[in-house]
CSV table of C-alpha atoms in Angstrom, one decimal:
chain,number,residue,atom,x,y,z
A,12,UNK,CA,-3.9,21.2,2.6
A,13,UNK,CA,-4.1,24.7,1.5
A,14,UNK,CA,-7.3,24.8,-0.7
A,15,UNK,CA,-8.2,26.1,-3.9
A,16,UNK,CA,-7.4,29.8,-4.9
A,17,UNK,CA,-10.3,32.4,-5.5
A,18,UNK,CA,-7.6,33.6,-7.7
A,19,UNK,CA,-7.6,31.8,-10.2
A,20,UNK,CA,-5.0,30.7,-13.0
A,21,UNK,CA,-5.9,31.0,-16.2
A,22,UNK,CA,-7.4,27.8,-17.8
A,23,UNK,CA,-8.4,29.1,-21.3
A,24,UNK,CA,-4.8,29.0,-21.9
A,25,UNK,CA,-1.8,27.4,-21.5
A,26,UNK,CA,0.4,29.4,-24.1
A,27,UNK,CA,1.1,32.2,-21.0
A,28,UNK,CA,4.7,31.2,-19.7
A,29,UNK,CA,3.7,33.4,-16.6
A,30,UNK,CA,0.4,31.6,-16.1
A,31,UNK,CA,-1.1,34.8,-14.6
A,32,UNK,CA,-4.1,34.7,-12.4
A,33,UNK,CA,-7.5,35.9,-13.4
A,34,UNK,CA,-10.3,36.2,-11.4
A,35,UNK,CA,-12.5,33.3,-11.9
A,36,UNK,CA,-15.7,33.6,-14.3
A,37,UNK,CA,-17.8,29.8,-14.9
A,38,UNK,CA,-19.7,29.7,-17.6
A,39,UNK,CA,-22.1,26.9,-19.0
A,40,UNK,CA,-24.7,26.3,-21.9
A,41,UNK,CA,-27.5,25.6,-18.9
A,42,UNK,CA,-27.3,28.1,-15.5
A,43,UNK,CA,-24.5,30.0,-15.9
A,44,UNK,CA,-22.9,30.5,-13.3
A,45,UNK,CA,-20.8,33.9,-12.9
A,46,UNK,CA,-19.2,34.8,-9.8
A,47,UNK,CA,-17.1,37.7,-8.4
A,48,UNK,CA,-15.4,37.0,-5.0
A,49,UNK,CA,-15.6,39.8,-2.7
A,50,UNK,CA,-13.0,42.0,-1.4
A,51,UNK,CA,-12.6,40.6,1.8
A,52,UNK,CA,-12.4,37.2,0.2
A,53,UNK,CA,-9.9,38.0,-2.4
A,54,UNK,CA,-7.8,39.5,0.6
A,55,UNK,CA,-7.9,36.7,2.2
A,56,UNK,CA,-7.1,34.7,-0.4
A,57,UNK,CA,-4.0,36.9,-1.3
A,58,UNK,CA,-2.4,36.4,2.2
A,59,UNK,CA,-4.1,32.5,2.8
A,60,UNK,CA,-0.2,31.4,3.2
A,61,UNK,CA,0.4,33.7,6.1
A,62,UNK,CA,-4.0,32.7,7.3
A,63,UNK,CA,-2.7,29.3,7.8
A,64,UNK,CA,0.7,29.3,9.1
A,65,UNK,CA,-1.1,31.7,11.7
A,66,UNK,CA,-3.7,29.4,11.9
A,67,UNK,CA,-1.0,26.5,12.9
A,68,UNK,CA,0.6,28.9,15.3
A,69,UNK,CA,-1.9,29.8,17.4
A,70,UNK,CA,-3.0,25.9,17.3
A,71,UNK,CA,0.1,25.2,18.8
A,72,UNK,CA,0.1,28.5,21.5
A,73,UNK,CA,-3.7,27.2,22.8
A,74,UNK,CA,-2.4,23.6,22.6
A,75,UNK,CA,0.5,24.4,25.2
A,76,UNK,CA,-0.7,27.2,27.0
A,77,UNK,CA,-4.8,26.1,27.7
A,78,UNK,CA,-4.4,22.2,27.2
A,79,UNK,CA,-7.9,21.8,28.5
A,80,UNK,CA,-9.2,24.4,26.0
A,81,UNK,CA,-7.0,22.5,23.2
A,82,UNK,CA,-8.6,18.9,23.7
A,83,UNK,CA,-12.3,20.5,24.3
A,84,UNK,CA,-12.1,21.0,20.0
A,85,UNK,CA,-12.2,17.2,19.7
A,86,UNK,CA,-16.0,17.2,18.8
A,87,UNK,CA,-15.1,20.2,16.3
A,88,UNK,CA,-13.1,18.4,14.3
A,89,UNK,CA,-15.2,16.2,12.3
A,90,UNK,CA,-17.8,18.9,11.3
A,91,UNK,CA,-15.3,21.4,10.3
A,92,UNK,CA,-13.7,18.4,8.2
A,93,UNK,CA,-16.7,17.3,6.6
A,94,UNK,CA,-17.5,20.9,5.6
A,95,UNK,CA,-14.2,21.5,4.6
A,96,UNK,CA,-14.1,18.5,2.2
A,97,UNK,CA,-17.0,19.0,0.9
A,98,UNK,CA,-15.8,22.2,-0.8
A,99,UNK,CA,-13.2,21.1,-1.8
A,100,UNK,CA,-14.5,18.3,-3.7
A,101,UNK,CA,-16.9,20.9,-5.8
A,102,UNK,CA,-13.8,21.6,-7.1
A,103,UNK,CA,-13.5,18.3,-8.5
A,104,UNK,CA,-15.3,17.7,-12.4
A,105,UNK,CA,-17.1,14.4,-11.1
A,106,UNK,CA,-19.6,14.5,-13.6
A,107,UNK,CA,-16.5,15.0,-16.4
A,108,UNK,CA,-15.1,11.7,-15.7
A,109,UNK,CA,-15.1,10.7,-19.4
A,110,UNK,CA,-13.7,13.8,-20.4
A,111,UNK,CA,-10.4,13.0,-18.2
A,112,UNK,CA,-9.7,10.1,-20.1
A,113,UNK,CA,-8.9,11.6,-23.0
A,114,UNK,CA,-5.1,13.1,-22.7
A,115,UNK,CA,-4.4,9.2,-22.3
A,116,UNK,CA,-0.6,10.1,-22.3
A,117,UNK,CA,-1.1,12.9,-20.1
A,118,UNK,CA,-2.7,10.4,-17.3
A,119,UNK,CA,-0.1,8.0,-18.3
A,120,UNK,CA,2.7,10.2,-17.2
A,121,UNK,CA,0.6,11.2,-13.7
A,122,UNK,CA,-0.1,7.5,-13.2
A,123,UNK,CA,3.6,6.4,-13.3
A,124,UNK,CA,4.9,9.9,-11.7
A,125,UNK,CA,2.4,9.4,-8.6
A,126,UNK,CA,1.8,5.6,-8.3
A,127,UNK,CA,5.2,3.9,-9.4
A,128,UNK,CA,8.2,6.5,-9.0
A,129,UNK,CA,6.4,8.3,-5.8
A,130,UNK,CA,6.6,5.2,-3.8
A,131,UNK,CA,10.0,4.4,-4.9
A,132,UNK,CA,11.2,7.8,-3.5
A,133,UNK,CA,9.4,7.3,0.1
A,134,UNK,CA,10.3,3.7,0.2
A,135,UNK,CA,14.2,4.8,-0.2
A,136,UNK,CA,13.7,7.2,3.2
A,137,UNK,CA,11.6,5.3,5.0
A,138,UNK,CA,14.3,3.7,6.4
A,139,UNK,CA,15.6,6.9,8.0
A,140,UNK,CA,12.4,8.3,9.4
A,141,UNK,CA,11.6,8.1,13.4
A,142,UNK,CA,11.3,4.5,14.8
A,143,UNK,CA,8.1,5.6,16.3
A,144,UNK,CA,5.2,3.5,14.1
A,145,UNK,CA,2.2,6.4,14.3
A,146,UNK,CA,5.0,8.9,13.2
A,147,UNK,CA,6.0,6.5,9.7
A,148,UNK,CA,2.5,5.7,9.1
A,149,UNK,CA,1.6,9.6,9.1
A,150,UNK,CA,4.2,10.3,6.7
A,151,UNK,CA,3.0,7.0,4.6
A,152,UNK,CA,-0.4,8.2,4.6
A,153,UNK,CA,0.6,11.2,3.4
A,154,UNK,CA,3.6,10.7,1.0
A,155,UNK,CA,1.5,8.3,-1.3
A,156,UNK,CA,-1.5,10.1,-1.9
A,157,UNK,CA,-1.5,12.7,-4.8
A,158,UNK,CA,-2.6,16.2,-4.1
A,159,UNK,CA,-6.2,17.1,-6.0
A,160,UNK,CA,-7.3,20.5,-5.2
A,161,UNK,CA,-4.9,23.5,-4.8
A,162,UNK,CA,-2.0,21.9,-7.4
A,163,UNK,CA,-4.2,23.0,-9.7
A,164,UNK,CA,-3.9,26.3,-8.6
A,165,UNK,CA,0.0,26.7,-8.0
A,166,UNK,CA,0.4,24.5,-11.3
A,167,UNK,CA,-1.3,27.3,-13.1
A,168,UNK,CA,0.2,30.1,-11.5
A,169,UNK,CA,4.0,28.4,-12.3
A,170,UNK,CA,2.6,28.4,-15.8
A,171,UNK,CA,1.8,24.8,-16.0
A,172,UNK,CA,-1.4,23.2,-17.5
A,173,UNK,CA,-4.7,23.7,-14.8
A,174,UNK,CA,-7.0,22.3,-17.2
A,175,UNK,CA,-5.1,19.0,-17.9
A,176,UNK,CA,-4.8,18.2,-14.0
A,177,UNK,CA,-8.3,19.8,-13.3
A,178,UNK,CA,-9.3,17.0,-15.9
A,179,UNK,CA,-7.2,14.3,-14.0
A,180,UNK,CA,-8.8,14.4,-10.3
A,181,UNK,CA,-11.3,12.2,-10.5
A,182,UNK,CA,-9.4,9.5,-11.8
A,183,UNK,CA,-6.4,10.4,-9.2
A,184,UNK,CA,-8.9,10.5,-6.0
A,185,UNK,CA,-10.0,7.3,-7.1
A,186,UNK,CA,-6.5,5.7,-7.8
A,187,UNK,CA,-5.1,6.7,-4.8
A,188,UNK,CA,-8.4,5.2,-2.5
A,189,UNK,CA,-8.1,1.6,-4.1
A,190,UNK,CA,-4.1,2.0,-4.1
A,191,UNK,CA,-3.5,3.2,-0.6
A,192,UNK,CA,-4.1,0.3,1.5
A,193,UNK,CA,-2.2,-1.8,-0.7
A,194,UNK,CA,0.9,0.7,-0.3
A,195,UNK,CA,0.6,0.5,3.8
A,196,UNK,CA,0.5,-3.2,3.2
A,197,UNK,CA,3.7,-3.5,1.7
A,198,UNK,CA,5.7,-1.0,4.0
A,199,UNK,CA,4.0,-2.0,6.9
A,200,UNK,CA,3.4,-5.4,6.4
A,201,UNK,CA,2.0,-7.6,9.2
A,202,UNK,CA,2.9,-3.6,11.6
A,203,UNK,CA,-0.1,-2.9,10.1
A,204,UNK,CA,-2.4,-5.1,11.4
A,205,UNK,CA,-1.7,-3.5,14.9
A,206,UNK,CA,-1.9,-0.1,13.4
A,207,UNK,CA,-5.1,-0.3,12.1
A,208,UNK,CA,-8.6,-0.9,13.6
A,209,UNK,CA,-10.7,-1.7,11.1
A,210,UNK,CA,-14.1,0.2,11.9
A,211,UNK,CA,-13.3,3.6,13.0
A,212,UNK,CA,-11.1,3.8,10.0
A,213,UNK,CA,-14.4,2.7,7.6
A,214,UNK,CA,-16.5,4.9,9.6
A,215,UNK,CA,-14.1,7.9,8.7
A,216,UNK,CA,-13.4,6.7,5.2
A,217,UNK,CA,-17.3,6.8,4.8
A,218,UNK,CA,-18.4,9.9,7.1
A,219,UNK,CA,-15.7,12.5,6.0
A,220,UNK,CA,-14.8,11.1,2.4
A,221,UNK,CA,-17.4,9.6,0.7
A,222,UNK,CA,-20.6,11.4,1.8
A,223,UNK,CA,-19.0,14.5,1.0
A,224,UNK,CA,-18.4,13.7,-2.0
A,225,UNK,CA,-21.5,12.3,-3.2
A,226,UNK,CA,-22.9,15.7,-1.7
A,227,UNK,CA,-20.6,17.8,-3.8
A,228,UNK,CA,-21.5,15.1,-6.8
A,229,UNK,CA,-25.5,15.9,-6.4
A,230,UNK,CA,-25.2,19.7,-5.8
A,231,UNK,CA,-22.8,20.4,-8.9
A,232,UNK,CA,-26.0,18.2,-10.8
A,233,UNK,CA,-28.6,20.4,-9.5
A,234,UNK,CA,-26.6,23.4,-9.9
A,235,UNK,CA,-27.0,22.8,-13.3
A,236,UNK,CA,-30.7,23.2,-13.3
A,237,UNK,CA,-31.8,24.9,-9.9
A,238,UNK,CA,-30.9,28.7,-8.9
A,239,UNK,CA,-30.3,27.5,-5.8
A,240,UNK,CA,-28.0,25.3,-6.1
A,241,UNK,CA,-25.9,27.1,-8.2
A,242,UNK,CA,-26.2,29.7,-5.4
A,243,UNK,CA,-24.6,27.4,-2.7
A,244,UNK,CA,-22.2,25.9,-5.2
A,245,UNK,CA,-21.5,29.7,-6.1
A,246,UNK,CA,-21.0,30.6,-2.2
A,247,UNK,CA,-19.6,27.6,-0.8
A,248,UNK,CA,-16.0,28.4,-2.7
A,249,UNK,CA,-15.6,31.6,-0.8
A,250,UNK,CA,-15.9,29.8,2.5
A,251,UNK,CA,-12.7,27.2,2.0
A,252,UNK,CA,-9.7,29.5,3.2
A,253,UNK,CA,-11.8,30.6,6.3
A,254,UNK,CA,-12.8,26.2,6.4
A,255,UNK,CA,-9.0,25.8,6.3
A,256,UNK,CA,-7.9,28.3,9.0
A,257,UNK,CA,-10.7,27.0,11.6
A,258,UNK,CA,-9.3,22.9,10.2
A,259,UNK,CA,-5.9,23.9,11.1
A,260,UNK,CA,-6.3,25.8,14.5
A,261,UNK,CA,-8.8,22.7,15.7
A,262,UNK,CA,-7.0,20.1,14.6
A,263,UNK,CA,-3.6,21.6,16.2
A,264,UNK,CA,-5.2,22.5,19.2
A,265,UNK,CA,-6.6,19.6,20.2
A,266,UNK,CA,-3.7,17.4,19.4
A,267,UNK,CA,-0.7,19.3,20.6
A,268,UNK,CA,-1.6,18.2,24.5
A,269,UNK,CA,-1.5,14.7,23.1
A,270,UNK,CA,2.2,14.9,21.8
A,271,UNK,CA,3.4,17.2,23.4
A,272,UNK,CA,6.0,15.0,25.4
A,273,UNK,CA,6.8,13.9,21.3
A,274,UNK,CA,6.9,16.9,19.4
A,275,UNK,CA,10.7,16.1,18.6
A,276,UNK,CA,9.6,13.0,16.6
A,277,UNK,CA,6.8,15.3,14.7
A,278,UNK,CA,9.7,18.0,13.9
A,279,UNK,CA,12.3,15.2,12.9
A,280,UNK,CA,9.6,14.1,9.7
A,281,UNK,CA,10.3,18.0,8.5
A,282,UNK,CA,13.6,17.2,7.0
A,283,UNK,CA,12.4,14.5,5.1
A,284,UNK,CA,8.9,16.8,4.0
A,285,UNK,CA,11.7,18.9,2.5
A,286,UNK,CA,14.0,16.7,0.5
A,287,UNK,CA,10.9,15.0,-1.1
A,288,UNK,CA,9.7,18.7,-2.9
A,289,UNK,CA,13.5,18.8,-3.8
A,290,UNK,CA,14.0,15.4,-5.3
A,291,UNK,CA,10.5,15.4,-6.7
A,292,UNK,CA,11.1,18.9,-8.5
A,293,UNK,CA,14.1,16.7,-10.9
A,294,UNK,CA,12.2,13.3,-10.8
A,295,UNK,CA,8.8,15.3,-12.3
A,296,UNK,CA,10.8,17.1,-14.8
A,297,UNK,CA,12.8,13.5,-15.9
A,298,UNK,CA,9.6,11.9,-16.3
A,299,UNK,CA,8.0,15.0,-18.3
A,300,UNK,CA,11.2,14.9,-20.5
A,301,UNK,CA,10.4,11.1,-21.0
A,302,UNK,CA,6.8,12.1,-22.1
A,303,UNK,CA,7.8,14.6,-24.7
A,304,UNK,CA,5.1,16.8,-23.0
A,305,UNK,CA,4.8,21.1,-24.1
A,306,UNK,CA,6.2,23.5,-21.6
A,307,UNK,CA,2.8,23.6,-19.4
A,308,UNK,CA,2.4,20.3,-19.4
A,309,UNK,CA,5.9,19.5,-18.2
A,310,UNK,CA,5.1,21.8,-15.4
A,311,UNK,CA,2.0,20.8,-14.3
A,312,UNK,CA,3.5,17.0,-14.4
A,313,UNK,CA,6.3,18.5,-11.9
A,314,UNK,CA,3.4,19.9,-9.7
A,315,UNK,CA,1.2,16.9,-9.1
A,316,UNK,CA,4.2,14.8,-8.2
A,317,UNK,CA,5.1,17.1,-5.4
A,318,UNK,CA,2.1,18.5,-4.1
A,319,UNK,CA,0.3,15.5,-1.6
A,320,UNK,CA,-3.4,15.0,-0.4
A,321,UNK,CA,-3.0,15.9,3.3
A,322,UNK,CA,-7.0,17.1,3.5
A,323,UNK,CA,-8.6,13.8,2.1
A,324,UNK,CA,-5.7,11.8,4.4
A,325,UNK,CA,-6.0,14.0,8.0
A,326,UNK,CA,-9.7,12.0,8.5
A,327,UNK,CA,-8.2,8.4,8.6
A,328,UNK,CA,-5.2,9.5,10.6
A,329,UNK,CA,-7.6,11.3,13.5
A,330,UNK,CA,-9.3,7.3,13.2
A,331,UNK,CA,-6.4,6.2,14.7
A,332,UNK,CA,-6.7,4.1,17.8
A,333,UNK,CA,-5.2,5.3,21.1
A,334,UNK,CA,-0.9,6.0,20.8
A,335,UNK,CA,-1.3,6.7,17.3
A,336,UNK,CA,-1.9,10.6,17.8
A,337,UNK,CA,1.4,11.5,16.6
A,338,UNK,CA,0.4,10.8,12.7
A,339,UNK,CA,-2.6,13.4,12.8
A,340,UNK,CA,0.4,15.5,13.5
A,341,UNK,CA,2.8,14.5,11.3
A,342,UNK,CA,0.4,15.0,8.7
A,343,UNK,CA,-0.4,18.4,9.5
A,344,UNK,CA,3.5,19.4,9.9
A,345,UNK,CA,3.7,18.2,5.8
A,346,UNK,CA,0.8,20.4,5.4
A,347,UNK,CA,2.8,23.3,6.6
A,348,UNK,CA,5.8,22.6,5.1
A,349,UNK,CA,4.0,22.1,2.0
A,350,UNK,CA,2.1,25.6,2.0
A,351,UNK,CA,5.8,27.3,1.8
A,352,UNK,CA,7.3,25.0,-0.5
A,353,UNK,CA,4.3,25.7,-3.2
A,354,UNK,CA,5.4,29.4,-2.5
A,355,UNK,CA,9.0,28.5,-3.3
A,356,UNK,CA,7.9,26.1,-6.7
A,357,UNK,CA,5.7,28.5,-8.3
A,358,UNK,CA,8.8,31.1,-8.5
A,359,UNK,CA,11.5,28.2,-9.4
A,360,UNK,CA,9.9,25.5,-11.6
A,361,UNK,CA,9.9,28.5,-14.5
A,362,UNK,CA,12.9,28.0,-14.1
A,363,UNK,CA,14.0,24.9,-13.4
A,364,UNK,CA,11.4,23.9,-16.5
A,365,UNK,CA,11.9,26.9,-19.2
A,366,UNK,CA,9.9,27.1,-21.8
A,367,UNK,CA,11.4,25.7,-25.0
């Protein structure tokens, strides 16, 4: 997943159709906490579209070219991950849990959009996809699970309502953890048994999901009372599109020499990556009309159903067992595929949603 923006959009306000990026500027009552990205990092984030689709590329050219050199990553993988997700869930207002449950109508409509209607649309091309099993349980793990980092930020800049799904990720990480297996269960059924092995995928769940998070948990509490911390928390955001770039090229390198002799099956899933942003575009703005939601919050509704959770997911596919490489992969390819279609919704869902 592409992460979070140092560009930020503008949460004070929802009434800007545009939803123009500001630079980002956190204040709070205790430790404010004020920060400026520098230029390097703001050009970087300007161009993190074309950082990661080179990042994939030359994944791919070291995969093919220096196999060796490609599967020699493995050990980087985890670290990078770890690190990676632990930025991205200081993004995430843990310690504002309460305060998401207050647009009750607003979560309502996520709820349904992402957990009843979302599964409806992958169940109906599931039957298409690849027979291969690793290739349908990538695209499972990855269809079902709600995006909750960067929507915020291409939400915002399509002029849809940041603070509203800012407010809603806790509450969507947590849905989507207790609801996932149970999804797999059902499309899977008694496949999934055979899939799955039980430990490595705890072990991963644990490692690369929840100890991150607990970490980001404690350091947004002490940034709240110690300089430091609000230095690190500070710093840590301007490390997550370099985080990404080195997540990418790893992870791509050192799978590529395990399907390569498959990469038809990973490049069949595109097709399918595709017509889910396109049918979820109308399906997000039907259930926003349902909802009677303003113009930003139609928009950001249409955002959080199309935008998926490939970061948080990529962990439990790599815990695959042996012949199941092909998911990390497929996963990655929606990441990619993803990355331009954000590009191609922030300049379209203005349109496709106008303001009223």
């Amino acid at each position: 997943m592409v992460q979070l923006s140092i560009l930020r959009p503008n949460f004070a306000s929802d009434k800007d159709p545009a939803g123009r990026p500001e630079k980002i500027v956190r204040t709070r009552k205790r430790g404010a906490v004020r920060h400026r990205p520098s230029a390097l990092i703001e050009f970087l984030d300007r161009r993190q579209v074309i950082a990661y689709v080179a990042a994939i590329g030359a994944g791919i050219v070291l995969g093919l070219v220096a196999p060796g050199a490609g599967e020699s990553l493995d050990w980087a993988i985890n670290p990078a991950l770890g690190a990676l997700l632990y930025v991205t869930f200081l993004q995430i207002p843990t310690r504002d849990l309460a305060r998401s449950l207050r647009d009750r109508r607003f979560l309502g409509a996520v709820g349904v959009l992402n957990f009843a209607i979302v599964p409806l649309v992958v169940g109906a091309m599931f039957a298409f996809l690849p027979d291969d099993q690793a290739v349908r349980f990538g695209v499972l793990l990855v269809l079902l699970s709600p995006c909750i980092d960067y929507v915020i930020v291409f939400s915002g800049l399509a002029g849809g309502s940041a603070h509203r799904l800012l407010a809603a990720t806790p509450l969507l990480l947590l849905a989507q953890m207790l609801l996932l297996p149970v999804y797999l269960a059902v499309f899977l059924g008694s496949d999934l048994a055979q899939i799955i092995a039980v430990r490595p995928l705890v072990e991963a769940f644990v490692i690369l999901i929840v100890m991150p998070l607990l970490l980001a948990w404690v350091t947004q509490t002490l940034a709240l009372r110690l300089p430091l911390a609000r230095r690190v928390h500070s710093g840590a955001t301007a490390t997550m599109v370099p985080l990404m770039v080195i997540v990418l090229l790893v992870v791509v390198a050192s799978q590529i020499p395990k399907v390569s002799g498959s990469l038809g099956d990973v490049v069949a899933v595109v097709p399918f990556y595709v017509l889910f942003l396109v049918v979820m575009a109308f399906v997000g703005r039907w259930v926003a009309s349902r909802f009677a939601f303003d113009n930003p919050g139609r928009r950001a509704l249409v955002f959080s159903g199309a935008t998926r959770n490939s970061l948080v997911v990529l962990p439990l596919a790599l815990a695959l067992p042996a012949g199941y490489e092909l998911a990390a992969a497929v996963v990655v390819t929606q990441t990619l595929v993803e990355v331009v279609g954000m590009v191609v919704y922030v300049r379209v869902i203005p349109y496709l949603v106008p303001p009223r």
